mmCIF file of C-alpha atoms and ligand atoms in Angstrom:
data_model
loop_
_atom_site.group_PDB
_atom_site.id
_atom_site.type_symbol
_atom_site.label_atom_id
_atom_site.label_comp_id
_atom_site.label_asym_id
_atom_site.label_seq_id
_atom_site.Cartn_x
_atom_site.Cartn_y
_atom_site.Cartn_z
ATOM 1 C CA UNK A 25 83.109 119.862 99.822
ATOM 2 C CA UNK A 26 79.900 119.450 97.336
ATOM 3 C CA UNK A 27 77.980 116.293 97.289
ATOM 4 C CA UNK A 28 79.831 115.293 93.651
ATOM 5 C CA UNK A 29 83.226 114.913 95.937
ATOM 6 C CA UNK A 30 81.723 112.845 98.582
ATOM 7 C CA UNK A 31 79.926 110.528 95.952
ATOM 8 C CA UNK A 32 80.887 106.739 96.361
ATOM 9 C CA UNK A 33 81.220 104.188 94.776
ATOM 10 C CA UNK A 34 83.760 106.598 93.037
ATOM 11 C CA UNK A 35 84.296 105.173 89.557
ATOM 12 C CA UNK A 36 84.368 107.903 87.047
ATOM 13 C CA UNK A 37 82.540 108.003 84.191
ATOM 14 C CA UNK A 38 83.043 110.773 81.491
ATOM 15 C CA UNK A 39 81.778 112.257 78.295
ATOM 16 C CA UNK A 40 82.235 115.030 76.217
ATOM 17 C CA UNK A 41 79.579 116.440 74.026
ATOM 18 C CA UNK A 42 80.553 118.603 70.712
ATOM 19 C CA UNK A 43 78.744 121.392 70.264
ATOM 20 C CA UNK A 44 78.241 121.533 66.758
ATOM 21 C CA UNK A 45 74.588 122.099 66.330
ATOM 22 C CA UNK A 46 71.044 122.847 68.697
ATOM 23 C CA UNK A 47 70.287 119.206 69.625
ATOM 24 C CA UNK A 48 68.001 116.949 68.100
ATOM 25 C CA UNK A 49 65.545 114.485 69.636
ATOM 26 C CA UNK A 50 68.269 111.566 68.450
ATOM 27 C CA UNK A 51 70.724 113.006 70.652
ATOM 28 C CA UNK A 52 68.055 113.177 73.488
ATOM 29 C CA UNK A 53 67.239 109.647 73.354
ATOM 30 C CA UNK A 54 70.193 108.491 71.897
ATOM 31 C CA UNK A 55 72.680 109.879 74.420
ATOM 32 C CA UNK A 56 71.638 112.496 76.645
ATOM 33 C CA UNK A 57 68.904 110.398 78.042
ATOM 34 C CA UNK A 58 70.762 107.206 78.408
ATOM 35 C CA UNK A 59 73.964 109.563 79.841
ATOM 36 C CA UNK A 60 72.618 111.190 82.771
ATOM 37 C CA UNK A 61 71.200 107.479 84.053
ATOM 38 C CA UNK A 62 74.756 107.115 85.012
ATOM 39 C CA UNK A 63 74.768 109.413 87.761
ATOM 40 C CA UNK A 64 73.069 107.161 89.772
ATOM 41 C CA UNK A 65 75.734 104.372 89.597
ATOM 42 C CA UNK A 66 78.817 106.881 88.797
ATOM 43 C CA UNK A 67 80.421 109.772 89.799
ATOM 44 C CA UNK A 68 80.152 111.472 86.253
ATOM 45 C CA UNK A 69 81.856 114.593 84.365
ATOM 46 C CA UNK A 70 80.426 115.763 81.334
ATOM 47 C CA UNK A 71 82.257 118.187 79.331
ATOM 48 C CA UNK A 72 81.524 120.703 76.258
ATOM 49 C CA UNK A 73 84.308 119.779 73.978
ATOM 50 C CA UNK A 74 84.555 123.237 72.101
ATOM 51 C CA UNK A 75 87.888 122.942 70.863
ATOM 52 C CA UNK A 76 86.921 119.293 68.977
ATOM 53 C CA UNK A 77 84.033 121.653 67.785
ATOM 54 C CA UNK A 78 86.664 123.918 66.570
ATOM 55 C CA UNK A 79 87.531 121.260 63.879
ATOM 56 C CA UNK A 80 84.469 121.845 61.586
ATOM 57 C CA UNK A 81 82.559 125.121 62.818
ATOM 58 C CA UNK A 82 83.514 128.279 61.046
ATOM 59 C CA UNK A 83 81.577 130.766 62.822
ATOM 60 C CA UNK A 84 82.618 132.144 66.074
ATOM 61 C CA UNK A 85 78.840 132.779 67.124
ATOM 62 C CA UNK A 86 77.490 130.611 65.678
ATOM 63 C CA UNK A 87 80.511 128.282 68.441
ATOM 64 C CA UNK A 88 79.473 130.533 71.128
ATOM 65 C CA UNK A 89 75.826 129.558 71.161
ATOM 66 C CA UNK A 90 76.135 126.217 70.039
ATOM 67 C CA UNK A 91 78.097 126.100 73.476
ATOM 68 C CA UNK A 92 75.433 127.351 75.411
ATOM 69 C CA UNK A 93 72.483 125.906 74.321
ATOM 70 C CA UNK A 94 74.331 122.401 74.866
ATOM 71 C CA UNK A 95 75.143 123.537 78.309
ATOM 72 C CA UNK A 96 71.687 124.426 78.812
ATOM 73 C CA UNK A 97 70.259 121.179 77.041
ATOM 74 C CA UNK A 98 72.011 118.929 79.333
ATOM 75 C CA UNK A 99 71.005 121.240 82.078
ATOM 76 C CA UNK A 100 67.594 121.582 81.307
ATOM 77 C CA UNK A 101 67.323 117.752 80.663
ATOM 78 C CA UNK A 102 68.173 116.984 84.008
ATOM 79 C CA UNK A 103 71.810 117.360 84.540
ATOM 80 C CA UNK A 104 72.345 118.233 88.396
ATOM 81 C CA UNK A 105 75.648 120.096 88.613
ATOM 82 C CA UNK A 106 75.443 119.532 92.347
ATOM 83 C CA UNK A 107 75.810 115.692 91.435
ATOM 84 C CA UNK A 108 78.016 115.814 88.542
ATOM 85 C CA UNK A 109 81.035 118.169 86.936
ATOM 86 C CA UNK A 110 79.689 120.128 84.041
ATOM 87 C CA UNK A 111 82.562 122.449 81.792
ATOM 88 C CA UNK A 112 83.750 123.064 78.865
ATOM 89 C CA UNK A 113 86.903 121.830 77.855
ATOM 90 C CA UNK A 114 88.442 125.219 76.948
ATOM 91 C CA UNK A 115 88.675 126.190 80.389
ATOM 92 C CA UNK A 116 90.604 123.287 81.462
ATOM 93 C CA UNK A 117 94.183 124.252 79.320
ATOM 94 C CA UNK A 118 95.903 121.304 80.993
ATOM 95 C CA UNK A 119 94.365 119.438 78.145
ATOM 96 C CA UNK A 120 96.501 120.628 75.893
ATOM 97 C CA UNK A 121 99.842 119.483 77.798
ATOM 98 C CA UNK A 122 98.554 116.019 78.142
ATOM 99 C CA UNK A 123 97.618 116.190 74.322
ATOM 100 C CA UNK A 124 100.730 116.671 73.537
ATOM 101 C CA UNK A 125 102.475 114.835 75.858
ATOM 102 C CA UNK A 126 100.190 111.988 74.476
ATOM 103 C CA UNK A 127 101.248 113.461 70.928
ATOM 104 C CA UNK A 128 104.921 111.957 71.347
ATOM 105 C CA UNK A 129 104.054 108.606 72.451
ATOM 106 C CA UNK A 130 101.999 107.747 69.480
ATOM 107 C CA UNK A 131 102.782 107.071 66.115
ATOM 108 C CA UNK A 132 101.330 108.738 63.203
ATOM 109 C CA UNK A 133 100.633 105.676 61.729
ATOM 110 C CA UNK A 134 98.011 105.279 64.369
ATOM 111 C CA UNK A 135 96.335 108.253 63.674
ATOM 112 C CA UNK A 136 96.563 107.508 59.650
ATOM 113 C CA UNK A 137 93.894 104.999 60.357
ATOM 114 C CA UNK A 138 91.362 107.268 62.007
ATOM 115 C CA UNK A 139 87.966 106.930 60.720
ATOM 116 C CA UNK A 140 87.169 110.735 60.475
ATOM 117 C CA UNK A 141 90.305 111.483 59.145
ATOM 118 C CA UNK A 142 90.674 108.533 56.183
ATOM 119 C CA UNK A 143 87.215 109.280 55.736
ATOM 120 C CA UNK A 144 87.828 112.915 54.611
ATOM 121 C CA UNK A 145 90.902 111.992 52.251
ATOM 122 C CA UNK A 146 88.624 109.799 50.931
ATOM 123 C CA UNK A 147 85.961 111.989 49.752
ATOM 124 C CA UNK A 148 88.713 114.006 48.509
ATOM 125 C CA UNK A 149 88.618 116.307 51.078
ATOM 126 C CA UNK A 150 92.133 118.433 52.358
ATOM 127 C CA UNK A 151 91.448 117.300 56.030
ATOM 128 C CA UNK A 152 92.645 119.876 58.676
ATOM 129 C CA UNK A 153 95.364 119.230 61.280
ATOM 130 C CA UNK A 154 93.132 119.469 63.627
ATOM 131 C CA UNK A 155 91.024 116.530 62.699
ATOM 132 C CA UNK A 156 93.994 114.159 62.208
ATOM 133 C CA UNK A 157 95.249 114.754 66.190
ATOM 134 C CA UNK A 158 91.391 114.958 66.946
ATOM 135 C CA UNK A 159 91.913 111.435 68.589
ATOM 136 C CA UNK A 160 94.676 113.003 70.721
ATOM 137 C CA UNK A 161 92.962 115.937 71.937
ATOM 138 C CA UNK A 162 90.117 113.470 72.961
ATOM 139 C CA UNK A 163 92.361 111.176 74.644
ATOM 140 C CA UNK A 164 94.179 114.166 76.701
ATOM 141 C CA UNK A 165 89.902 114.772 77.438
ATOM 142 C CA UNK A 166 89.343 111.205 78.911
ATOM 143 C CA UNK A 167 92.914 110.511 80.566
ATOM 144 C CA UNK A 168 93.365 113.703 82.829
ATOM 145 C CA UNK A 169 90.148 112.774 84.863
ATOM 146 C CA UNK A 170 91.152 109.612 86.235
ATOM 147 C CA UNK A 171 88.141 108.440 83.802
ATOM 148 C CA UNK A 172 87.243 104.605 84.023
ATOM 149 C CA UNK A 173 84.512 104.631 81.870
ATOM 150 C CA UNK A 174 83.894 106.553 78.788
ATOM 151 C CA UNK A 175 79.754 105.892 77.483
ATOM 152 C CA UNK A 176 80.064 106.766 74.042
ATOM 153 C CA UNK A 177 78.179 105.478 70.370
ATOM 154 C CA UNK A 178 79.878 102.472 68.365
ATOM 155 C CA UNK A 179 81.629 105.267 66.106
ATOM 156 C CA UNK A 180 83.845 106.224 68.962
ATOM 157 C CA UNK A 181 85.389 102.940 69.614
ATOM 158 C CA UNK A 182 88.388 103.512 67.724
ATOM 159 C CA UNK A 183 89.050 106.979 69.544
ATOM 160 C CA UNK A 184 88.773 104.700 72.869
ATOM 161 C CA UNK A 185 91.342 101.848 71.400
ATOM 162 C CA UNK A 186 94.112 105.012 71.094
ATOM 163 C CA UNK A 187 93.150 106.217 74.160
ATOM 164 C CA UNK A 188 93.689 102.625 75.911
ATOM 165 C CA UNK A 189 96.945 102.517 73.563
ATOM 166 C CA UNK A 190 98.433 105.818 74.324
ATOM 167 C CA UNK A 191 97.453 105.525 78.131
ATOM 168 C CA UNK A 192 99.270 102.050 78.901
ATOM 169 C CA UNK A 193 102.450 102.596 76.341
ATOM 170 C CA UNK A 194 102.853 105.700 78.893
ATOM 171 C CA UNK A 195 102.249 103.571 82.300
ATOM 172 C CA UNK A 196 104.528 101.066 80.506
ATOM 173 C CA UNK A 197 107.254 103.592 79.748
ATOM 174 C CA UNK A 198 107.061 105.634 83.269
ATOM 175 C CA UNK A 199 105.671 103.474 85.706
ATOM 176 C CA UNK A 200 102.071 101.986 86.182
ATOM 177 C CA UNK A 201 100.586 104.158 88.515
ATOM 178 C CA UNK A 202 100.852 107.457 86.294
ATOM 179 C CA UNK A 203 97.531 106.985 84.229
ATOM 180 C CA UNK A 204 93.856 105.286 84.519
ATOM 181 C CA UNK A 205 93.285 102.902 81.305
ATOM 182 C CA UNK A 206 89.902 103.565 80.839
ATOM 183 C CA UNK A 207 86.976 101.562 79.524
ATOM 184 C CA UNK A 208 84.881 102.606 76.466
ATOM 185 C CA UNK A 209 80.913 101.982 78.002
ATOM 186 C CA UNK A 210 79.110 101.379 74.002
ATOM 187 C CA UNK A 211 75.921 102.971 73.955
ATOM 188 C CA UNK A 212 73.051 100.723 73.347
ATOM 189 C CA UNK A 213 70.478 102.891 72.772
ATOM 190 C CA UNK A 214 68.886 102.194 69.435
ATOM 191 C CA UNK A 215 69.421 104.569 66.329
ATOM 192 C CA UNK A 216 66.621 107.366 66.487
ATOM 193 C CA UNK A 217 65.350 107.440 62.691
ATOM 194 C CA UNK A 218 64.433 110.908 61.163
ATOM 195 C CA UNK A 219 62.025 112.696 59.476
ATOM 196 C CA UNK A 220 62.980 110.089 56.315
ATOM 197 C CA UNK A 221 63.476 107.103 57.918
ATOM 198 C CA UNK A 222 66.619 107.315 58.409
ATOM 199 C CA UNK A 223 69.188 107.582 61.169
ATOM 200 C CA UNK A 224 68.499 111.132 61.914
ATOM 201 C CA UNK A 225 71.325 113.437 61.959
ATOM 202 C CA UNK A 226 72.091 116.972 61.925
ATOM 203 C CA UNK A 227 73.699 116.621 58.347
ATOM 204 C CA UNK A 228 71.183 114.899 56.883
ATOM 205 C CA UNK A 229 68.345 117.717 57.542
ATOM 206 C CA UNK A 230 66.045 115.275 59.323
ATOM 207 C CA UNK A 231 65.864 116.142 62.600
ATOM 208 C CA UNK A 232 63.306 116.956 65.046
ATOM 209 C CA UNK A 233 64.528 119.361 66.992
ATOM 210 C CA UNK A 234 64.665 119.260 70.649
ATOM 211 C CA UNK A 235 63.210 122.141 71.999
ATOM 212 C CA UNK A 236 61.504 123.790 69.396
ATOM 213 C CA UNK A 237 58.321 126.061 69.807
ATOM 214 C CA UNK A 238 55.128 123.185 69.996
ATOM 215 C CA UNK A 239 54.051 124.637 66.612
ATOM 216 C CA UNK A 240 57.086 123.715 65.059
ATOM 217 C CA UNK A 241 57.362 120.541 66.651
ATOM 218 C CA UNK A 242 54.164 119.772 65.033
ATOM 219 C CA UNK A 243 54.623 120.725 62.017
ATOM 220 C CA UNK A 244 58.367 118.581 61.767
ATOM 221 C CA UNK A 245 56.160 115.201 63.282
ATOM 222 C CA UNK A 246 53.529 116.057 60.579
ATOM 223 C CA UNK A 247 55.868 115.701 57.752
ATOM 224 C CA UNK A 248 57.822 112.554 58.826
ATOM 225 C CA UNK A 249 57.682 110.107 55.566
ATOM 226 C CA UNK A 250 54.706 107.394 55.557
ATOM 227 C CA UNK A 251 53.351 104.737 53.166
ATOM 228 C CA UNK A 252 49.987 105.336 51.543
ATOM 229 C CA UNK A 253 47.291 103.489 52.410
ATOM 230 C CA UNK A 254 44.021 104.947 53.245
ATOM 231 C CA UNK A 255 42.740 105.840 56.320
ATOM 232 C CA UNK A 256 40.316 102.322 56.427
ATOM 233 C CA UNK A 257 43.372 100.598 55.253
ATOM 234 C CA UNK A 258 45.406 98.106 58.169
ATOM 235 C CA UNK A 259 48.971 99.467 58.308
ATOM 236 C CA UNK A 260 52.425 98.351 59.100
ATOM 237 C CA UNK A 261 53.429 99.552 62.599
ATOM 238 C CA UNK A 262 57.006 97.252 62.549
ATOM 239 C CA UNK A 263 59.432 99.115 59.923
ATOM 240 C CA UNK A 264 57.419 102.601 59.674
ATOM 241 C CA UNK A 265 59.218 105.602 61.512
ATOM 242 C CA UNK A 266 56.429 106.929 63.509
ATOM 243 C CA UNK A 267 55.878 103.716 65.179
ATOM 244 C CA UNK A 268 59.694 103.339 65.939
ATOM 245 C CA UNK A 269 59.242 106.924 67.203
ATOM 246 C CA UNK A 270 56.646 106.660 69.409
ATOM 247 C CA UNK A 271 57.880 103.262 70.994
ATOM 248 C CA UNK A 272 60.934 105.472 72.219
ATOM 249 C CA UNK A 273 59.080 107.631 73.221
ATOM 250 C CA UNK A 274 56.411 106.332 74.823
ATOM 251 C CA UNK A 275 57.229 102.610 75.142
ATOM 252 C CA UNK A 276 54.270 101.864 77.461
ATOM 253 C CA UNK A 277 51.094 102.937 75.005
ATOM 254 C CA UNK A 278 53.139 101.393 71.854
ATOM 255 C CA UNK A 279 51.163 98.174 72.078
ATOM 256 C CA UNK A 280 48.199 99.915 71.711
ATOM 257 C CA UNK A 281 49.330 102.389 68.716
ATOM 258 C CA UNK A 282 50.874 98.642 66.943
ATOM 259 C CA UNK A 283 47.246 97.247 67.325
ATOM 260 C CA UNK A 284 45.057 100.217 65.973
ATOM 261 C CA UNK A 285 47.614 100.348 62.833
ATOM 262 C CA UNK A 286 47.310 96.959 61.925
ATOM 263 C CA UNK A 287 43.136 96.708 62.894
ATOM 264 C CA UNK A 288 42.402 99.466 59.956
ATOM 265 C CA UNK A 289 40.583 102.429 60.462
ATOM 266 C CA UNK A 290 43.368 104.358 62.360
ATOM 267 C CA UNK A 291 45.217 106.926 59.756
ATOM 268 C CA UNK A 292 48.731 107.817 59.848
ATOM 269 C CA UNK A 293 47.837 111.333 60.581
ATOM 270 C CA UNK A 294 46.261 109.924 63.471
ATOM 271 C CA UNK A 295 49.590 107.512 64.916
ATOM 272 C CA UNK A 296 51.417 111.401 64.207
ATOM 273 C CA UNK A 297 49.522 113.512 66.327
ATOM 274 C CA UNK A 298 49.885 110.660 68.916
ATOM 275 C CA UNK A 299 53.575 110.658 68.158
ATOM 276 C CA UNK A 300 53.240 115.097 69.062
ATOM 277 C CA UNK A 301 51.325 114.319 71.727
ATOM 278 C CA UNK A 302 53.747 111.883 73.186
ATOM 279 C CA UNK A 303 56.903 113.977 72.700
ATOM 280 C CA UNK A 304 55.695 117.005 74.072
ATOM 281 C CA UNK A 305 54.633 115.471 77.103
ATOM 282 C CA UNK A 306 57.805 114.175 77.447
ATOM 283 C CA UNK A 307 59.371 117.671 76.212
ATOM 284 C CA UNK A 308 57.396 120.491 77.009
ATOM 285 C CA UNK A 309 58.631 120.736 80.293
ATOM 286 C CA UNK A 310 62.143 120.490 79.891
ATOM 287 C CA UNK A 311 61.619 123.427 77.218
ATOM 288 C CA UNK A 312 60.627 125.566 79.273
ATOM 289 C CA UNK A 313 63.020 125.068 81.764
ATOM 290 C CA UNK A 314 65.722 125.054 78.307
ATOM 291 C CA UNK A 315 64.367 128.553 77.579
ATOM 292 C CA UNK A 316 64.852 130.102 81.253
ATOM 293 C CA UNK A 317 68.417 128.316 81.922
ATOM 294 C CA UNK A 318 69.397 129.375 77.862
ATOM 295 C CA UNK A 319 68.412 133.206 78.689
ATOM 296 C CA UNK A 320 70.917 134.106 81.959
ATOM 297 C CA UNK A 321 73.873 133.834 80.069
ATOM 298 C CA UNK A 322 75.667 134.986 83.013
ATOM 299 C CA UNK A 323 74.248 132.486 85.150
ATOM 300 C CA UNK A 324 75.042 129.838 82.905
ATOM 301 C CA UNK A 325 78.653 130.973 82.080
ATOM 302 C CA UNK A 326 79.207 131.270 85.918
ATOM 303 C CA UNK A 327 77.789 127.689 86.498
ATOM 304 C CA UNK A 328 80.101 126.500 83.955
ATOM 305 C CA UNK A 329 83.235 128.084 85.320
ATOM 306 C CA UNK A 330 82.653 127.212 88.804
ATOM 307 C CA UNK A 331 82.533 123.214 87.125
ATOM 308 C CA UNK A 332 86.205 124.102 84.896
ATOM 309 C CA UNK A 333 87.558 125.205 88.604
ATOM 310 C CA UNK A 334 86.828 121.798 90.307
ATOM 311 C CA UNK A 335 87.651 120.286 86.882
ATOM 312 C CA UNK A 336 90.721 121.918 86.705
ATOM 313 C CA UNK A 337 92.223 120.834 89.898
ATOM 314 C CA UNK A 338 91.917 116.792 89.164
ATOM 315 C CA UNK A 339 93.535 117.966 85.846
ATOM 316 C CA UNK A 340 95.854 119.212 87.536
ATOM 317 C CA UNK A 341 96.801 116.693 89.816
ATOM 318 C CA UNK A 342 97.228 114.398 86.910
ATOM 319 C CA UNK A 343 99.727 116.593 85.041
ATOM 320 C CA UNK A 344 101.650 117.094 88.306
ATOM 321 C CA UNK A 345 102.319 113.049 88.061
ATOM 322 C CA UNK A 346 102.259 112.788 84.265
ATOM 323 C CA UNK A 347 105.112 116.085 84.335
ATOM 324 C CA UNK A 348 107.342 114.097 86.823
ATOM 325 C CA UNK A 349 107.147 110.431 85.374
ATOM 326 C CA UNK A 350 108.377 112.486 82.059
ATOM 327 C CA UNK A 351 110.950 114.252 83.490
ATOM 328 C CA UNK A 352 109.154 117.751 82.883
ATOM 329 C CA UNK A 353 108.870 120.090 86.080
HETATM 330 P P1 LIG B 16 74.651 114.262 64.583
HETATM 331 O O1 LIG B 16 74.797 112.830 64.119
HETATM 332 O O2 LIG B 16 73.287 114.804 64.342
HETATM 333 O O3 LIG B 16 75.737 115.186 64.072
HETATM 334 P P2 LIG B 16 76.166 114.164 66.997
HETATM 335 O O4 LIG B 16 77.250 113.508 66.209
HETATM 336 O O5 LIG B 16 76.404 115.526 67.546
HETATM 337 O O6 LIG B 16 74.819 114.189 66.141
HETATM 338 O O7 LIG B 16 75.753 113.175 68.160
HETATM 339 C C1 LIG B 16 75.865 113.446 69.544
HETATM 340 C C2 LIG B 16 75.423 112.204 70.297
HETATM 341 O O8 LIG B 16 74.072 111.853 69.944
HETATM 342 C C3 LIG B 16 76.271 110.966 69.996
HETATM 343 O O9 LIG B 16 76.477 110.252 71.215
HETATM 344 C C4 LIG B 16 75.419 110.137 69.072
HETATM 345 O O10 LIG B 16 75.664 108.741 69.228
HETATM 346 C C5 LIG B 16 74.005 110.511 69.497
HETATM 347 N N1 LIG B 16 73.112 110.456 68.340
HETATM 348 C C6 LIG B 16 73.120 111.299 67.284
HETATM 349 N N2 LIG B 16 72.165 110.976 66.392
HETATM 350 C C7 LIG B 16 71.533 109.891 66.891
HETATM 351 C C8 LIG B 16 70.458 109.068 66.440
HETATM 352 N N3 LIG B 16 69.830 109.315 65.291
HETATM 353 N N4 LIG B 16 70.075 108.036 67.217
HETATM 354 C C9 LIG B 16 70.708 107.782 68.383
HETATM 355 N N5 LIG B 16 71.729 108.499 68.867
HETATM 356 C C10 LIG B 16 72.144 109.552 68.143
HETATM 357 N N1 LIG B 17 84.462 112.748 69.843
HETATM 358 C C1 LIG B 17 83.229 112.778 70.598
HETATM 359 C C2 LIG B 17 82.039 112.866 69.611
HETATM 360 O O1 LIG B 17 82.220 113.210 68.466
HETATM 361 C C3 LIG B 17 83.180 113.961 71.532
HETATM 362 C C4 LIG B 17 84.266 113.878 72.577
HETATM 363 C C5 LIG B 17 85.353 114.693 72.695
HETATM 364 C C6 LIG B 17 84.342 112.934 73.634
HETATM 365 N N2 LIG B 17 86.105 114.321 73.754
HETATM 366 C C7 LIG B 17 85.528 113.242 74.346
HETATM 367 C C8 LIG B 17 83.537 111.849 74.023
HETATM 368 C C9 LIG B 17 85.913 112.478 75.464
HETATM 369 C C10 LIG B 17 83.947 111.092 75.129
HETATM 370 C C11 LIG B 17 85.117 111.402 75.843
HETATM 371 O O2 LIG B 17 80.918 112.613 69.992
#
């Protein structure tokens, strides 16, 4: 028995992460940071939802490291896999029978309305199969862990609301005690603003990426939009990116960076290499330990199994009930 299944109080909490792109310093501070404070208060499973991934990347490698440099993100970010269940989804296939088990108890209709998926008709897109059941898939994710809390961004709500749905129409149906109704836990961290000023995103091409070589961390920070006064000039700190950077960052000297702005005399270039300074104190080390987790593949592939084999016997547990309240054995 590992620490993780002695851990108490035992509410679960559980996220999955879709690796889709090498992380940005949004979804540091914007989830993975805020994320792994709930270890202390839950007993938490993170997963690496490859197949969702599957949805909208095209190139197997390009999947294949995407997965691993996620894995060793989270990993190298603080993530202790003695305290909490790290895996990727794939290796858990029991997600698939409570997908579609899920899959019959829900009507289209419901999945019609999905954001992602009403959002790609709209923009005239022919939206994949795979993105209209998305919701399902995810469900299946959150339901076969027992989860009770799910900490996720506002745009996930909906995906929680079919989960909730889909979970008590099958309690109601085959008898109460089959599935956990889970809670969605709505991220308050703050939007992290890009290089442009705004919310920065891996679509957008405004990111600052995460674990980057200092020189090109530098370089991105440099190049992050400004107004133009001159150096003597006072300056703005409310409203202008750098500031809102750096009091993420570094919410303790932000005080002092507002007051130099607004006295004059204090350049922009100045508030940026404070802004470098600040992230790569808060970075550097957690790159380096990024680089040495992301290059023993091995070791990292192993560490990831041996988290799908403890995953894979609560998922199993559940589809034991969730088989014989159907009538499926
Ligand atoms: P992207 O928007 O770049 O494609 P993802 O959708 O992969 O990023 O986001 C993964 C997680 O990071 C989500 O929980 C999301 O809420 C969070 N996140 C992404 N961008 C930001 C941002 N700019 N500020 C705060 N959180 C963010
Ligand atoms: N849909 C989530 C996202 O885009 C990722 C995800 C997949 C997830 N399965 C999940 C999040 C289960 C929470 C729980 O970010």
């Amino acid at each position: 028995m590992s620490t993780w299944d002695t851990l108490r109080p035992v509410k679960t909490s559980l996220t999955g992460i879709k690796p889709t792109h090498l992380p940005h310093l949004g979804n540091y501070l914007g989830a993975i940071r805020p994320a792994l404070s709930l270890v202390e208060e839950y007993r938490t499973l993170y997963f690496i939802a490859d197949y969702h991934a599957l949805t909208s990347v095209r190139d197997a490698d390009d999947l294949r490291g995407y997965i691993r440099d996620v894995a060793a993100t989270w990993l190298a970010c603080g993530l202790d896999p003695e305290r909490t269940l790290l895996y990727r989804q794939s290796d858990v296939p029991q997600v698939f029978e409570l997908t579609w088990v899920l899959g019959c108890l829900t009507a289209t209709g419901q999945l019609e309305r999905g954001h992602a998926y009403k959002d790609a008709l709209g923009r005239g897109e022919a939206p994949n199969a795979g993105l209209f059941n998305y919701p399902l898939l995810m469900a299946a994710d959150i339901l076969l862990y027992d989860t009770d809390v799910v900490p996720v961004g506002k745009d996930q709500k909906q995906h929680l609301e079919l989960t909730r749905d889909a979970a008590t129409r099958l309690n109601h149906l085959y008898g109460d005690e089959t599935l956990v109704v889970p809670e969605a836990l709505i991220s308050e961290a703050p939007l992290v603003p890009g290089t442009d000023g705004e919310k920065m995103s891996k679509s957008r091409g405004n990111g600052i990426p995460l674990f980057a070589p200092p020189k090109k961390l530098r370089k991105v920070i440099m190049s992050i939009k400004t107004s133009s006064e001159t150096l003597e000039e006072p300056k703005r700190a409310e409203g202008s990116t750098v500031y809102a950077l750096y009091s993420l960052v570094a919410p303790e000297h932000a005080p002092e960076m507002k007051q130099k702005l607004e006295a004059g005399g204090y350049g922009w270039g100045h508030a940026k290499e404070a802004l470098y300074e600040a992230v790569e104190a808060e970075i550097g080390p957690k790159r380096e330990a990024y680089l040495e987790i992301r290059a023993d593949e091995p070791r990292l592939d192993a560490l990831l199994h041996a988290g799908a084999s403890r995953a894979g016997e609560i998922a199993e547990r559940t589809m034991q009930r969730v088989r014989a309240a159907v009538g499926i054995e």
